[in-house]
Amino acid sequence: MRELSIILVISLSLFGIVLSWEEQDHIIENGAAVWGAKAPDYSLASTDPGTTIFIRSLIFVDNKTTNYYEFDMLRVKKNIMEMVDEANQYLNQLGVGLIVVGILQTNREDLSLQSFHEYRNARIHKLPPHEFATLISYKYAGGLAYVNGMCSSHSVSLSG
């Protein structure tokens, strides 16, 4: 469970949200990021009250993920949106909201964080406008992102 909380803290760094060690311990002590569980209390995190930053997000799913859902993109999109809703329960406490501009399938199964970054940037002019892209991979069991990558071409993550 501690690992999931650490991944959440690392993922927040992508958005430029930096928590002190004291705040990170508070999150970990109050609960881990567990699917379906209530979002931990982020009351110690300091944010600008009343200001919400909305991030247009483009979500890619790899071939193994769509295969798991028998290539039923409606089921894939429904489950992805449930995950986004849960992520927003965490992020909204910090004044951040994710807006999904698209959920796209990639036929690739072998994308690392670096290769996904290259894959996305090679096609960026053909994609819906977005500030952030993530790849949901069936085989990967964790989360990776470039630290402070949000305001750059490195605003990508890999999750699974």
Short mmCIF file of C-alpha atoms in Angstrom, two decimals:
data_model
loop_
_atom_site.label_atom_id
_atom_site.label_comp_id
_atom_site.label_asym_id
_atom_site.label_seq_id
_atom_site.Cartn_x
_atom_site.Cartn_y
_atom_site.Cartn_z
CA MET A 1 0.00 0.00 0.00
CA ARG A 2 2.84 2.36 0.78
CA GLU A 3 4.12 1.90 -2.78
CA LEU A 4 0.79 3.09 -4.23
CA SER A 5 0.92 6.22 -2.08
CA ILE A 6 4.48 6.89 -3.19
CA ILE A 7 3.40 6.51 -6.83
CA LEU A 8 0.61 9.04 -6.19
CA VAL A 9 3.10 11.50 -4.67
CA ILE A 10 5.45 10.98 -7.63
CA SER A 11 2.55 11.45 -10.06
CA LEU A 12 1.61 14.72 -8.37
CA SER A 13 5.10 15.98 -9.16
CA LEU A 14 4.18 15.78 -12.86
CA PHE A 15 1.64 18.52 -12.19
CA GLY A 16 4.20 20.64 -10.34
CA ILE A 17 2.57 19.86 -6.99
CA VAL A 18 5.33 19.31 -4.48
CA LEU A 19 4.52 18.01 -1.04
CA SER A 20 6.87 18.21 1.92
CA TRP A 21 7.97 14.96 3.54
CA GLU A 22 5.60 15.75 6.39
CA GLU A 23 2.68 16.06 3.96
CA GLN A 24 3.72 12.87 2.17
CA ASP A 25 3.77 10.96 5.47
CA HIS A 26 0.29 12.36 6.25
CA ILE A 27 -1.03 10.95 2.96
CA ILE A 28 0.60 7.57 3.52
CA GLU A 29 -0.63 7.33 7.10
CA ASN A 30 -4.19 8.18 6.11
CA GLY A 31 -4.48 5.59 3.36
CA ALA A 32 -3.05 4.39 0.11
CA ALA A 33 -4.33 4.83 -3.41
CA VAL A 34 -6.43 1.69 -3.69
CA TRP A 35 -8.93 1.12 -6.50
CA GLY A 36 -12.43 1.84 -5.22
CA ALA A 37 -11.26 3.19 -1.86
CA LYS A 38 -12.11 6.66 -0.58
CA ALA A 39 -9.52 9.31 -1.49
CA PRO A 40 -7.05 10.13 1.33
CA ASP A 41 -7.26 13.45 3.14
CA TYR A 42 -4.95 16.06 1.60
CA SER A 43 -5.82 18.78 4.10
CA LEU A 44 -2.14 19.49 4.85
CA ALA A 45 -1.35 20.28 1.21
CA SER A 46 -1.24 24.01 0.58
CA THR A 47 -3.01 25.20 -2.55
CA ASP A 48 -4.51 28.44 -3.79
CA PRO A 49 -8.10 28.27 -2.47
CA GLY A 50 -10.78 28.78 -5.07
CA THR A 51 -8.44 28.21 -7.99
CA THR A 52 -8.83 25.05 -10.04
CA ILE A 53 -6.50 24.13 -12.87
CA PHE A 54 -8.12 21.95 -15.53
CA ILE A 55 -5.84 19.73 -17.57
CA ARG A 56 -6.99 18.45 -20.95
CA SER A 57 -5.92 14.82 -20.98
CA LEU A 58 -5.61 12.40 -23.86
CA ILE A 59 -5.65 8.75 -22.85
CA PHE A 60 -4.18 5.95 -24.93
CA VAL A 61 -4.78 2.25 -24.27
CA ASP A 62 -2.44 -0.42 -25.55
CA ASN A 63 -3.48 -3.43 -27.61
CA LYS A 64 -3.36 -5.83 -24.65
CA THR A 65 -5.78 -3.62 -22.71
CA THR A 66 -8.30 -3.53 -25.55
CA ASN A 67 -7.81 -7.27 -26.05
CA TYR A 68 -8.68 -7.79 -22.35
CA TYR A 69 -12.00 -6.02 -23.03
CA GLU A 70 -12.50 -8.10 -26.21
CA PHE A 71 -11.87 -4.98 -28.32
CA ASP A 72 -15.11 -3.42 -27.04
CA MET A 73 -14.09 0.25 -26.97
CA LEU A 74 -17.32 1.24 -25.20
CA ARG A 75 -16.34 -0.99 -22.24
CA VAL A 76 -12.77 0.32 -22.39
CA LYS A 77 -13.95 3.94 -22.34
CA LYS A 78 -16.42 3.28 -19.51
CA ASN A 79 -13.72 1.72 -17.33
CA ILE A 80 -11.18 4.42 -18.18
CA MET A 81 -13.69 7.14 -17.26
CA GLU A 82 -14.31 5.40 -13.91
CA MET A 83 -10.55 5.57 -13.26
CA VAL A 84 -10.45 9.25 -14.26
CA ASP A 85 -13.37 9.99 -11.95
CA GLU A 86 -11.49 8.35 -9.10
CA ALA A 87 -8.28 10.24 -9.95
CA ASN A 88 -10.28 13.48 -9.90
CA GLN A 89 -11.40 12.68 -6.34
CA TYR A 90 -7.73 12.92 -5.35
CA LEU A 91 -6.72 15.79 -7.61
CA ASN A 92 -9.75 18.02 -6.99
CA GLN A 93 -8.65 18.36 -3.36
CA LEU A 94 -5.48 19.97 -4.71
CA GLY A 95 -7.23 22.30 -7.14
CA VAL A 96 -6.55 20.16 -10.21
CA GLY A 97 -9.11 18.56 -12.51
CA LEU A 98 -8.63 16.19 -15.44
CA ILE A 99 -10.77 16.66 -18.54
CA VAL A 100 -10.60 13.75 -20.97
CA VAL A 101 -10.48 14.96 -24.58
CA GLY A 102 -10.18 11.48 -26.04
CA ILE A 103 -9.50 7.81 -25.41
CA LEU A 104 -7.53 6.27 -28.25
CA GLN A 105 -6.33 2.76 -28.96
CA THR A 106 -2.77 2.09 -29.97
CA ASN A 107 -1.90 -1.18 -31.67
CA ARG A 108 1.43 -1.21 -29.87
CA GLU A 109 2.14 -3.38 -26.82
CA ASP A 110 5.77 -2.54 -26.22
CA LEU A 111 5.79 1.14 -25.29
CA SER A 112 8.07 2.35 -22.51
CA LEU A 113 7.72 5.85 -21.06
CA GLN A 114 10.36 7.12 -23.50
CA SER A 115 8.91 5.35 -26.54
CA PHE A 116 5.38 6.53 -25.65
CA HIS A 117 6.73 10.07 -25.36
CA GLU A 118 8.21 9.74 -28.87
CA TYR A 119 5.05 8.03 -30.22
CA ARG A 120 2.80 10.82 -28.93
CA ASN A 121 5.07 13.68 -30.02
CA ALA A 122 5.42 12.24 -33.55
CA ARG A 123 1.61 12.42 -33.91
CA ILE A 124 0.84 15.50 -31.82
CA HIS A 125 -0.37 17.60 -34.77
CA LYS A 126 -3.01 14.93 -35.59
CA LEU A 127 -4.30 14.56 -32.02
CA PRO A 128 -6.98 16.51 -30.15
CA PRO A 129 -5.52 19.52 -28.28
CA HIS A 130 -4.30 18.42 -24.84
CA GLU A 131 -1.78 19.30 -22.14
CA PHE A 132 -1.16 15.75 -20.95
CA ALA A 133 -1.22 12.24 -22.40
CA THR A 134 -1.12 8.92 -20.61
CA LEU A 135 -0.83 5.35 -21.80
CA ILE A 136 -2.79 2.68 -19.94
CA SER A 137 -0.85 -0.53 -20.41
CA TYR A 138 -2.19 -3.96 -19.47
CA LYS A 139 1.24 -5.44 -18.76
CA TYR A 140 2.73 -2.66 -16.62
CA ALA A 141 1.89 -2.62 -12.89
CA GLY A 142 2.77 0.86 -11.72
CA GLY A 143 3.08 4.44 -12.84
CA LEU A 144 5.85 6.47 -14.45
CA ALA A 145 6.07 10.13 -15.42
CA TYR A 146 8.74 12.74 -16.05
CA VAL A 147 9.20 14.94 -12.99
CA ASN A 148 8.05 18.50 -13.76
CA GLY A 149 7.17 17.38 -17.28
CA MET A 150 3.73 18.99 -17.32
CA CYS A 151 4.66 22.23 -19.05
CA SER A 152 6.84 20.59 -21.68
CA SER A 153 6.77 18.03 -24.46
CA HIS A 154 7.41 15.47 -21.71
CA SER A 155 3.86 15.75 -20.31
CA VAL A 156 3.22 12.01 -20.63
CA SER A 157 2.82 9.13 -18.22
CA LEU A 158 2.65 5.36 -18.34
CA SER A 159 0.19 3.56 -16.07
CA GLY A 160 -0.90 -0.01 -15.69
#
